[in-house]
Amino acid sequence: MTSPASAQSHPVPSRVAAVPPPVDFATKARLRSRAVHLRMHRQSVRDPEKFWAGQARELLQWRRPFTEVLDWRRPHARWFADGRLNVAENCLDRHLATSRANKAALIFEGEPGDVRTLTYRQLHREVCQFASALARAGLRRGDRVAIYLPMIPEAVVAMLACARLGVIHTVIFGGFSAEAIKDRINDCQARLVITADGGWRRGRVVELKANVDTALAATPSVRQVIVVRRTGQEGVKMQPGRDVWWTDFVLGASPEHRAAAFPSEQELFILYTSGSTGKPKGVLHTSAGYLLGSMLTARYIFDLQESDVYFCTADIGWITGHSYIVYGPLANGATVLLYEGVPNQPGPDRFWELIERHQVTIFYTAPTAIRSCMRWGDEHVRKHNLGSLRLLGSVGEPISPAVWRWYHEVVGARRCPIVDTWWQTETGAIMVSPMPGVTPLKPGSCALPFFGVVPVVLDDTGREVPRGTEGRLFLKQAWPSMLRTLWGDGRRFRQQYWSEHPEYYFAGDGARLDSDGYLWVSGRIDDVLNVSGHRIGTAEVESALVSHPQVAEAAAVGRPDELKGQALVCFVVLKGALPTPAVSEELRRHVAKEIGPIARPDEVRLVAALPKTRSGKIVRRLLKQVAGGEEIRGDFSTLEDISVITALQTNV
Ligand code: WT7
């Protein structure tokens, strides 16, 4: 954990000319000037409790007002603890008494091109009816429900229905395999699973129900499975007594549902994310603080206004989908475009087609997607009229200045500010970002801390480094949307985030602050890779590899990749099998089966031995050099067997 930042994606320029915000943006924006922004930020960090209490009173609809703001017994935070509210009511019911009742909450477009719009009133009705059905099925506050769905309106309905009942949802990304589903369900002991017959992806059907069936062979906690008919495909097996179609499940359930008031710290969801061990971490978020964080950041950073059509390309299975497709935008009463499929189906211009067709004004995506679009060519963008766009966002990994400029010029026609937003599953909401229209932009930097956030960069000994120097990124103060713990593993929670420094939250990223206080994040410094914006733990990949009968030992590392950010390279020592290309291929398939297609190694190298220290620790630094085709250098004195180096470079 103390290795220097890998600076995997791009060299950080020392001095870049800032791009001034478009002149007229701020005249209509929520934040009118840089001065207002900086003053608010100063106030928010000087007296965070006062700031957050004010925002919480103004933005959230309380059933019982809070009197306590923060109870901070590091690392345990409780926000607004004696207050009561209902998260779903804050996302839906509150809009019904306003002109938003008949405003589109969701515009859904499936990959095959089918379109469905749900107004706030309609979405509310769906959520209420599904909540009634869940309650009728015996689901109670605190129970866990797993959601494994495509990007369809039912995914949003299911999440909000759980929230309405105080049932804890755990959304499992559709790209995960049966093994991964099983592990997550067993870890949180989910009682019920919500899935679909299949989903559309790249013109083909993803067999969601079949994956669930395989997983459920070893998940004793699950009693019921609700299945949305999405593809209408034949041959979906329904297990009598366990499986029920969504439409049958809600039949006769009341579309009216009185939302109960829950305490602020009511658990809202668990979201599994990769860490540096083989077992994913169940990040736990609770109600009021999380909702406030996602709502306030969405409001200011995306400058949400009544007439906006907001499009976030993330999947609902990731935190970005939770905070910036569901909770943040809906609490603000925004219109959200939900798209099911991939960016190049049927053609490489699908995103631009969607933007033009639905007159999208705010577009939020990841650098890996931007890099793909860039490679496919400007002509696909230029074919479409993107005049509706007024704001662009980026998230998930550092965006290189060249990619930033392409996004700014070709997609945004130099008219749209870009908000490069740094945050994590654990932070629940954006922590560092420019304020659109008021913060001068530096391509490649995520700019300035959001309200209430104080980033610090420390060296390996815990001392603050001088401005301009790379170090490890920490956050100084507690914030409302911070994770509360790791599900069932308070020790790991402490160890992972709160043991590197006695007072600060450890982010796991390398970064530096420049002389203007702008943050430049270089990437993970732990054994977590960022492959196409997906967070993948090397230890998870390694444990998947050694679960194969032919594998004696394995090590996974990242290699810089122009398109994916990082590519996944695995070094494997076989037990005795002949090292053939077929074996490499079989191991790649095996990892995809164990974790999911997103973790399929780009390369599996079969080697005679792995470089280790005398205490048996794999020396990843060397493997990274070999994987990246670099010359091997550095200190070899700790190696147990120096000849391994030659062995590594020649595949067996
Ligand atoms: C990691 C968190 C939070 C949404 C998506 C990913 C990297 C995220 C940025 C950015 C540079 C970024 C960090 C972070 N990251 N946003 N704007 N610039 N790096 O969530 O899966 O929890 O991953 O993504 O390395 O630690 P996540």
XYZ file of C-alpha atoms and ligand atoms in Angstrom:
679
model
C 0.000 0.000 0.000
C 3.000 2.265 0.327
C 4.262 1.941 -3.224
C 4.430 5.209 -5.140
C 1.602 6.148 -7.441
C 1.746 4.155 -10.611
C 0.830 7.185 -12.747
C -0.618 4.692 -15.125
C -2.519 6.807 -17.521
C -0.640 9.863 -18.597
C 2.163 12.087 -17.442
C 0.781 14.968 -15.451
C 1.722 18.248 -17.087
C 3.236 20.690 -14.654
C 1.725 23.827 -16.044
C -1.243 24.051 -18.365
C -3.115 27.053 -19.521
C -6.551 27.087 -17.963
C -9.535 27.147 -20.290
C -11.824 29.968 -19.199
C -15.467 29.016 -18.761
C -17.819 29.955 -21.596
C -18.830 33.572 -21.063
C -22.569 33.265 -20.840
C -22.840 30.008 -18.896
C -22.711 31.508 -15.420
C -25.337 34.130 -16.130
C -27.969 31.409 -16.042
C -26.215 28.909 -13.776
C -27.017 27.989 -10.221
C -23.670 29.369 -9.120
C -23.222 32.798 -10.645
C -19.588 33.528 -9.929
C -16.272 32.229 -8.805
C -16.435 34.484 -5.774
C -19.728 32.986 -4.623
C -18.334 29.491 -5.118
C -15.179 30.157 -3.141
C -17.052 31.926 -0.365
C -19.486 29.053 -0.022
C -16.626 26.569 0.001
C -14.796 28.526 2.695
C -17.894 28.588 4.865
C -18.561 24.904 4.263
C -15.156 23.799 5.465
C -14.884 26.292 8.301
C -18.125 25.133 9.871
C -19.169 21.941 8.071
C -21.952 21.100 10.505
C -23.585 24.461 9.999
C -23.246 24.179 6.247
C -24.642 20.642 6.030
C -27.446 21.310 8.498
C -28.561 24.269 6.386
C -28.465 22.261 3.168
C -30.232 19.291 4.760
C -33.074 21.509 5.985
C -33.418 23.246 2.660
C -33.075 20.296 0.287
C -34.582 17.290 2.002
C -38.159 16.676 2.983
C -38.154 15.575 6.593
C -40.879 13.660 8.379
C -39.242 14.501 11.631
C -36.680 17.310 11.647
C -33.242 16.489 13.031
C -31.672 18.298 15.948
C -28.287 16.528 15.912
C -26.093 17.160 12.888
C -23.007 14.980 13.144
C -21.954 12.355 15.606
C -18.367 11.598 14.600
C -16.571 8.858 16.436
C -13.919 8.137 13.921
C -14.284 6.112 11.783
C -17.995 5.979 12.514
C -20.179 8.852 11.392
C -23.870 9.384 12.060
C -25.501 12.287 10.247
C -28.799 13.908 11.226
C -29.338 10.838 13.407
C -32.554 11.834 15.204
C -34.290 12.969 12.022
C -36.672 10.809 10.003
C -37.470 10.703 6.309
C -38.208 8.426 3.397
C -35.728 8.442 0.516
C -38.253 7.379 -2.143
C -40.653 10.074 -1.003
C -37.835 12.585 -1.459
C -37.243 11.354 -4.998
C -40.873 11.082 -6.082
C -43.817 12.107 -3.894
C -42.473 15.567 -3.237
C -42.669 16.416 -6.933
C -46.286 15.371 -7.322
C -47.696 18.490 -5.736
C -45.739 20.627 -8.196
C -45.728 21.189 -11.940
C -43.242 18.342 -12.147
C -45.976 15.730 -11.671
C -46.399 15.374 -15.429
C -42.795 16.013 -16.292
C -40.761 13.096 -17.636
C -38.737 11.507 -14.875
C -37.323 8.777 -17.099
C -36.923 8.622 -20.834
C -35.891 5.084 -21.565
C -34.366 3.884 -24.805
C -33.586 0.206 -25.243
C -30.729 -0.976 -27.386
C -33.140 -2.201 -30.088
C -34.576 1.341 -30.209
C -37.764 0.973 -28.179
C -38.626 4.141 -26.243
C -40.713 4.509 -23.080
C -41.284 7.630 -21.041
C -42.399 7.706 -17.427
C -43.555 10.927 -15.829
C -42.976 11.513 -12.143
C -46.574 10.523 -11.507
C -46.220 7.316 -13.487
C -42.897 6.406 -11.911
C -44.363 7.059 -8.482
C -47.270 4.740 -9.247
C -44.974 1.960 -10.450
C -42.768 2.295 -7.389
C -45.732 2.291 -5.021
C -47.259 -0.759 -6.611
C -43.986 -2.665 -6.586
C -43.364 -1.641 -2.971
C -46.857 -2.902 -2.038
C -46.087 -6.209 -3.737
C -42.743 -6.532 -1.958
C -44.407 -5.828 1.370
C -47.114 -8.367 0.567
C -44.358 -10.908 -0.146
C -43.103 -10.354 3.391
C -40.143 -8.050 2.783
C -39.430 -5.891 5.808
C -37.183 -3.037 6.748
C -33.565 -4.151 6.886
C -34.031 -7.200 4.609
C -31.688 -7.453 1.645
C -32.739 -7.694 -2.002
C -30.387 -8.326 -4.926
C -31.106 -6.566 -8.226
C -29.552 -8.022 -11.395
C -31.224 -6.190 -14.248
C -30.451 -4.494 -17.532
C -30.685 -0.706 -17.756
C -34.475 -0.641 -17.954
C -37.023 1.404 -15.983
C -37.763 -1.604 -13.750
C -34.240 -1.287 -12.331
C -35.056 2.216 -11.092
C -38.481 1.108 -9.893
C -36.975 -1.800 -7.955
C -34.353 0.393 -6.263
C -36.849 3.049 -5.238
C -39.400 0.484 -4.056
C -36.759 -1.027 -1.774
C -35.831 2.431 -0.510
C -39.496 3.139 0.167
C -39.707 0.083 2.429
C -36.344 0.476 4.146
C -35.286 -2.718 2.375
C -31.568 -2.693 1.539
C -30.820 -3.181 -2.140
C -27.664 -4.512 -3.619
C -27.464 -3.978 -7.352
C -25.214 -6.431 -9.163
C -23.837 -5.206 -12.491
C -25.214 -7.226 -15.425
C -21.667 -7.973 -16.599
C -20.951 -10.104 -13.553
C -21.044 -13.881 -13.736
C -22.989 -16.454 -11.738
C -20.053 -16.913 -9.344
C -19.938 -13.207 -8.571
C -23.712 -13.101 -8.039
C -23.509 -16.033 -5.659
C -20.734 -14.466 -3.573
C -22.578 -11.161 -3.242
C -25.904 -12.755 -2.368
C -24.293 -14.981 0.232
C -22.311 -12.144 1.746
C -25.405 -10.050 2.407
C -27.878 -12.943 2.723
C -30.374 -11.549 0.237
C -33.905 -12.966 0.511
C -35.109 -12.010 -2.901
C -33.597 -11.481 -6.350
C -34.992 -9.233 -9.071
C -33.811 -10.046 -12.566
C -34.960 -10.264 -16.194
C -35.208 -13.005 -18.791
C -32.345 -11.244 -20.523
C -31.080 -7.855 -21.612
C -29.904 -6.410 -24.924
C -26.224 -5.801 -25.367
C -24.335 -5.420 -28.636
C -27.363 -6.740 -30.498
C -27.334 -9.955 -28.516
C -29.177 -11.226 -25.473
C -27.366 -11.375 -22.129
C -28.688 -14.427 -20.298
C -29.444 -12.809 -16.975
C -31.953 -15.351 -15.691
C -29.711 -18.283 -16.600
C -26.858 -16.679 -14.616
C -29.144 -16.203 -11.641
C -30.252 -19.837 -11.842
C -26.655 -21.040 -11.720
C -25.859 -18.727 -8.806
C -28.939 -19.787 -6.873
C -27.807 -23.392 -6.698
C -25.664 -22.231 -3.779
C -27.542 -19.350 -2.140
C -29.761 -20.772 0.618
C -30.973 -17.328 1.738
C -32.955 -16.634 -1.462
C -36.649 -17.534 -1.318
C -38.033 -15.729 -4.323
C -36.994 -14.517 -7.762
C -38.903 -11.854 -9.666
C -38.339 -11.874 -13.405
C -38.976 -8.958 -15.760
C -39.877 -9.980 -19.285
C -37.491 -7.832 -21.255
C -36.391 -9.767 -24.322
C -39.364 -12.125 -24.479
C -36.934 -14.890 -25.372
C -38.059 -18.507 -25.285
C -36.695 -21.171 -23.012
C -36.486 -19.202 -19.768
C -36.931 -21.703 -16.959
C -39.159 -20.652 -14.097
C -38.808 -22.669 -10.931
C -42.280 -23.199 -9.475
C -42.661 -21.824 -5.970
C -39.567 -19.656 -6.336
C -39.749 -17.732 -9.605
C -42.486 -15.322 -10.580
C -42.863 -12.928 -13.503
C -42.845 -9.241 -12.498
C -46.337 -8.680 -13.940
C -47.759 -11.557 -11.886
C -45.908 -10.427 -8.792
C -47.522 -6.978 -8.849
C -50.962 -8.238 -9.877
C -53.543 -6.907 -7.433
C -50.958 -4.993 -5.405
C -52.111 -1.496 -4.552
C -50.643 1.405 -6.539
C -51.110 3.440 -3.412
C -48.521 3.060 -0.746
C -47.944 5.084 2.380
C -44.240 5.600 2.825
C -42.993 5.009 6.361
C -40.563 7.480 7.929
C -37.164 5.963 8.654
C -34.304 7.247 10.751
C -31.589 9.077 8.799
C -29.126 6.262 9.347
C -31.458 3.597 7.934
C -29.315 1.428 5.631
C -30.141 2.264 2.011
C -27.913 0.028 -0.082
C -24.856 -2.163 -0.236
C -22.692 -1.912 -3.308
C -19.858 -4.373 -3.806
C -16.589 -3.020 -5.110
C -13.140 -4.454 -5.624
C -10.421 -4.034 -3.078
C -6.982 -5.428 -2.589
C -8.063 -8.857 -1.370
C -9.860 -11.625 -3.246
C -13.167 -10.747 -1.642
C -15.169 -7.723 -2.841
C -16.091 -5.140 -0.243
C -19.730 -4.458 0.541
C -19.778 -0.666 0.779
C -22.719 0.396 2.939
C -24.553 3.676 2.416
C -27.368 4.990 4.578
C -30.296 7.286 3.887
C -30.307 11.008 4.648
C -26.586 11.757 4.328
C -26.253 9.819 1.088
C -29.327 11.443 -0.405
C -28.144 14.902 0.575
C -24.685 14.299 -0.916
C -25.964 12.948 -4.218
C -28.685 15.587 -4.470
C -26.536 18.600 -3.683
C -23.654 17.574 -5.964
C -26.039 16.793 -8.847
C -27.679 20.175 -8.373
C -24.509 22.238 -8.443
C -22.034 20.215 -10.479
C -24.518 19.343 -13.237
C -26.230 22.672 -12.739
C -29.585 20.889 -13.028
C -32.333 23.183 -14.243
C -36.004 22.493 -14.853
C -35.734 22.087 -18.618
C -32.639 19.890 -18.699
C -32.512 16.435 -20.211
C -29.729 14.667 -18.416
C -27.921 11.598 -19.786
C -25.475 9.574 -17.728
C -24.056 6.553 -19.566
C -23.011 4.629 -16.446
C -24.672 1.362 -15.551
C -27.005 1.288 -12.604
C -24.809 -1.481 -11.201
C -22.103 1.042 -10.340
C -22.161 3.880 -7.844
C -22.378 6.415 -10.682
C -25.691 4.883 -11.690
C -26.962 4.955 -8.113
C -25.998 8.545 -7.352
C -26.321 10.169 -10.773
C -29.031 8.242 -12.584
C -31.333 7.487 -9.697
C -31.050 9.289 -6.381
C -29.339 12.618 -7.162
C -31.199 13.590 -10.357
C -34.625 12.335 -9.236
C -34.413 14.092 -5.876
C -33.824 17.245 -7.938
C -36.830 16.521 -10.143
C -34.737 16.156 -13.286
C -35.512 14.352 -16.539
C -33.140 11.408 -16.890
C -32.367 9.552 -20.098
C -31.790 5.862 -19.453
C -30.087 3.890 -22.220
C -29.843 0.118 -22.147
C -27.034 -0.752 -24.506
C -23.525 -0.137 -25.784
C -22.270 3.035 -27.526
C -21.714 1.368 -30.904
C -24.954 -0.417 -31.564
C -26.161 -0.344 -34.298
C -23.433 2.156 -35.290
C -20.605 4.052 -33.599
C -22.788 7.152 -33.350
C -25.402 5.793 -30.941
C -24.604 8.258 -28.131
C -24.801 11.229 -30.507
C -27.987 9.891 -32.027
C -29.488 9.597 -28.530
C -28.416 13.134 -27.658
C -29.936 14.545 -30.829
C -33.168 12.519 -30.630
C -33.884 13.332 -27.006
C -32.369 16.828 -27.004
C -29.967 15.995 -24.204
C -28.505 19.035 -22.467
C -26.142 17.383 -19.954
C -23.959 14.413 -20.862
C -21.937 12.488 -18.265
C -19.652 9.645 -19.345
C -16.253 8.021 -18.767
C -12.887 8.679 -20.449
C -12.736 5.102 -21.716
C -15.965 5.678 -23.667
C -14.686 9.020 -24.955
C -11.466 7.358 -26.138
C -13.460 4.747 -28.069
C -15.610 7.414 -29.706
C -12.489 9.376 -30.566
C -11.007 6.329 -32.255
C -14.194 5.657 -34.231
C -13.813 9.080 -35.780
C -15.125 12.635 -35.663
C -17.467 12.067 -38.593
C -19.820 10.030 -36.401
C -20.160 12.941 -34.023
C -20.443 15.569 -36.729
C -23.259 13.680 -38.427
C -25.514 14.815 -35.589
C -26.748 18.118 -34.347
C -25.556 18.307 -30.753
C -26.706 21.868 -30.289
C -28.826 20.940 -27.269
C -25.751 20.098 -25.183
C -24.685 22.678 -22.621
C -22.586 20.697 -20.126
C -20.278 17.678 -20.300
C -18.999 15.458 -17.515
C -16.311 12.850 -17.057
C -15.798 10.241 -14.344
C -13.998 7.037 -13.507
C -10.366 7.647 -14.328
C -8.048 10.481 -15.193
C -8.863 12.047 -18.544
C -5.754 12.862 -20.532
C -5.471 16.417 -21.874
C -5.682 15.209 -25.492
C -8.899 13.313 -24.852
C -10.239 16.240 -22.825
C -9.640 18.579 -25.793
C -11.367 16.257 -28.220
C -14.376 16.039 -25.906
C -14.379 19.815 -25.523
C -13.999 20.629 -29.203
C -15.712 17.862 -31.131
C -18.522 16.956 -28.748
C -18.981 20.222 -26.889
C -18.104 22.556 -29.794
C -16.110 24.595 -27.210
C -19.408 25.786 -25.856
C -19.795 23.377 -22.941
C -17.861 23.354 -19.702
C -16.483 19.925 -18.784
C -16.832 18.759 -15.203
C -14.141 16.172 -14.474
C -15.522 14.625 -11.308
C -13.371 12.661 -8.874
C -15.061 10.375 -6.386
C -15.476 6.739 -5.407
C -18.046 4.107 -4.495
C -17.064 4.834 -0.913
C -17.551 8.600 -1.064
C -21.124 8.174 -2.380
C -21.031 11.518 -4.148
C -18.621 13.690 -6.138
C -15.820 15.036 -3.937
C -13.712 17.057 -6.359
C -14.886 18.816 -9.518
C -14.986 22.174 -11.244
C -18.139 24.234 -10.802
C -19.504 24.587 -14.330
C -19.222 28.012 -15.801
C -17.292 29.509 -12.921
C -14.150 27.402 -12.433
C -11.429 27.888 -15.054
C -10.722 24.401 -16.433
C -7.363 22.683 -16.673
C -7.578 19.695 -19.027
C -6.643 16.599 -17.021
C -7.349 18.054 -13.578
C -10.535 17.440 -11.619
C -10.027 20.928 -10.187
C -11.383 21.919 -6.786
C -12.945 20.228 -3.760
C -16.723 20.300 -3.462
C -18.409 21.951 -0.455
C -17.284 20.455 2.815
C -14.398 18.545 1.246
C -10.748 19.041 2.203
C -8.321 16.907 0.207
C -4.773 16.462 1.476
C -1.794 14.834 -0.174
C 0.607 13.030 2.141
C 3.876 11.193 1.713
C 4.544 7.639 2.910
C 5.335 8.843 6.397
C 2.067 10.749 6.699
C 3.458 14.247 6.215
C 1.826 16.714 3.884
C 3.871 17.070 0.687
C 4.624 20.478 -0.816
C 2.298 21.717 -3.569
C 3.219 20.170 -6.887
C 4.520 16.955 -5.366
C 2.868 13.610 -5.939
C 1.700 11.691 -2.892
C -1.231 9.784 -1.476
C -4.692 11.283 -1.429
C -6.662 11.613 1.818
C -9.853 13.444 2.791
C -9.796 15.398 5.986
C -13.330 15.814 7.279
C -16.377 13.605 7.573
C -19.021 14.197 4.858
C -22.688 13.143 4.798
C -22.512 10.636 1.917
C -19.455 8.779 3.198
C -19.659 5.002 3.490
C -20.652 3.920 6.977
C -18.882 0.575 7.036
C -18.211 -2.524 4.971
C -21.122 -4.934 5.292
C -20.330 -7.507 7.947
C -16.694 -6.468 8.177
C -16.076 -3.488 10.428
C -12.460 -4.539 10.859
C -11.732 -4.345 7.179
C -13.478 -0.966 7.045
C -11.123 0.406 9.691
C -8.090 -1.278 8.211
C -8.742 -0.231 4.621
C -9.644 3.420 5.018
C -8.662 4.587 8.464
C -5.363 2.940 9.357
C -3.002 4.839 7.062
C -3.501 8.077 8.948
C -4.953 8.551 12.435
C -7.558 11.093 11.353
C -8.050 11.117 7.606
C -9.880 8.937 5.116
C -7.455 7.132 2.801
C -8.674 7.145 -0.799
C -6.199 4.677 -2.301
C -5.283 7.094 -5.106
C -2.067 8.878 -5.953
C -2.466 12.610 -6.587
C -0.979 16.039 -6.346
C -2.288 19.521 -5.679
C -0.878 22.260 -7.906
C -0.096 25.808 -6.904
C -3.685 26.885 -7.600
C -5.031 24.133 -5.364
C -6.229 22.061 -8.350
C -6.166 18.318 -7.834
C -4.476 15.985 -10.319
C -5.308 12.343 -9.670
C -2.914 9.851 -11.231
C -4.633 6.568 -10.354
C -4.819 3.793 -7.801
C -1.797 3.036 -5.681
C -3.164 -0.176 -4.237
C -3.598 -3.445 -6.090
C -6.728 -2.296 -7.819
C -6.830 -1.812 -11.577
C -8.996 0.494 -13.589
C -9.856 -1.365 -16.796
C -12.226 0.607 -19.034
C -13.484 2.437 -15.975
C -14.205 -0.836 -14.151
C -12.533 -1.313 -10.838
C -10.908 -4.737 -10.756
C -8.956 -6.152 -7.836
C -5.836 -8.026 -8.915
C -6.323 -10.378 -5.957
C -9.796 -11.300 -7.221
C -8.372 -12.186 -10.619
C -5.585 -14.162 -8.986
C -7.964 -16.155 -6.847
C -10.096 -16.871 -9.916
C -6.984 -18.130 -11.723
C -5.789 -20.399 -8.926
C -9.261 -21.895 -8.687
C -8.470 -23.532 -12.041
C -7.106 -27.065 -11.542
C -4.105 -26.463 -13.820
C -2.852 -23.336 -12.085
C -0.177 -23.443 -9.403
C 0.374 -19.707 -8.972
C -0.784 -16.505 -10.552
C -0.160 -12.776 -10.440
C -2.225 -10.099 -12.178
C -0.962 -6.613 -13.012
C -1.964 -3.658 -15.140
C -0.328 -2.474 -18.323
C -1.028 1.007 -19.675
C -3.503 0.760 -22.530
C -4.504 3.512 -24.867
C -8.150 2.521 -25.014
C -8.890 0.844 -21.709
C -6.661 2.951 -19.457
C -5.196 -0.240 -18.112
C -5.120 -3.705 -19.614
C -5.092 -6.809 -17.451
C -1.997 -9.005 -17.799
C -1.675 -12.242 -15.825
C 1.430 -14.282 -15.158
C 0.662 -17.913 -14.475
C 2.743 -20.846 -13.327
C 1.089 -24.103 -14.355
C 1.006 -27.260 -12.286
C 2.231 -29.550 -15.010
C 0.120 -28.959 -18.065
C 1.883 -28.086 -21.264
C 2.002 -24.329 -21.691
C 0.174 -23.885 -24.969
C -1.830 -20.965 -26.389
C -4.915 -23.097 -25.819
C -4.197 -23.167 -22.094
C -3.805 -19.368 -22.013
C -7.095 -19.014 -23.814
C -8.793 -21.448 -21.471
C -7.567 -19.421 -18.474
C -8.871 -16.180 -19.952
C -12.244 -17.821 -20.371
C -12.067 -19.203 -16.862
C -11.603 -15.755 -15.309
C -14.487 -14.368 -17.376
C -16.642 -17.196 -16.096
C -15.576 -16.770 -12.467
C -15.896 -12.971 -12.264
C -17.521 -11.766 -15.454
C -16.560 -10.640 -18.969
C -15.257 -7.309 -17.619
C -12.409 -9.144 -15.883
C -11.317 -11.263 -18.875
C -7.511 -10.896 -18.975
C -6.102 -9.214 -22.043
C -3.145 -11.524 -21.836
C -2.225 -14.643 -19.896
C 1.496 -15.339 -19.914
C 2.591 -18.806 -18.893
C 5.900 -18.550 -17.049
C 8.253 -20.885 -15.184
C 8.238 -18.922 -11.943
C 7.143 -15.632 -10.386
C 9.569 -13.128 -8.889
C 9.312 -13.195 -5.107
C 10.963 -11.718 -2.090
C 12.542 -14.042 0.445
C 9.409 -13.796 2.506
C 7.421 -15.035 -0.479
C 5.749 -11.813 -1.553
C 5.306 -11.418 -5.292
C 7.265 -8.464 -6.629
C 4.628 -6.758 -8.721
C 6.844 -3.868 -9.665
C 8.884 -6.240 -11.843
C 5.831 -7.833 -13.349
C 4.424 -4.447 -14.295
C 7.661 -3.626 -16.081
C 7.612 -6.913 -17.975
C 3.927 -6.555 -18.841
C 4.491 -3.041 -20.142
C 7.416 -4.196 -22.273
C 9.766 -1.985 -20.302
C 13.339 -2.730 -19.530
C 13.583 -4.336 -16.120
C 15.255 -2.047 -13.629
C 15.424 -1.239 -9.959
C 16.603 -3.010 -6.888
C 16.770 -6.791 -7.150
C 18.446 -7.368 -3.808
C 15.260 -8.524 -2.145
C 14.605 -11.180 -4.776
C 14.771 -14.733 -3.598
C 15.999 -16.011 -6.938
C 17.460 -13.610 -9.428
C 17.278 -16.041 -12.337
C 13.520 -15.701 -12.315
C 13.906 -12.434 -14.181
C 15.236 -14.137 -17.273
C 12.610 -16.816 -16.918
C 9.923 -14.157 -16.923
C 10.956 -12.593 -20.150
C 10.991 -15.876 -21.999
C 7.602 -17.493 -22.037
C 7.840 -21.197 -21.220
C -11.712 5.192 -8.455
C -13.047 4.911 -7.839
C -16.929 7.169 -8.714
C -17.380 6.815 -9.962
C -16.745 5.803 -10.790
C -15.687 4.934 -10.227
C -10.869 6.598 -10.116
C -12.831 8.157 -10.429
C -11.876 9.883 -11.343
C -11.472 11.102 -11.948
C -9.271 10.332 -11.897
C -10.883 8.914 -11.071
C -10.038 6.747 -8.864
C -10.976 6.316 -7.761
N -11.520 7.855 -10.502
N -13.060 9.377 -10.943
N -12.346 12.070 -12.280
N -10.160 11.294 -12.203
N -9.590 9.152 -11.337
O -15.965 4.506 -8.924
O -15.301 2.115 -9.016
O -15.401 3.343 -6.827
O -13.595 3.808 -8.495
O -11.879 5.631 -9.796
O -8.947 5.882 -8.963
O -10.311 5.852 -6.608
P -15.104 3.392 -8.278
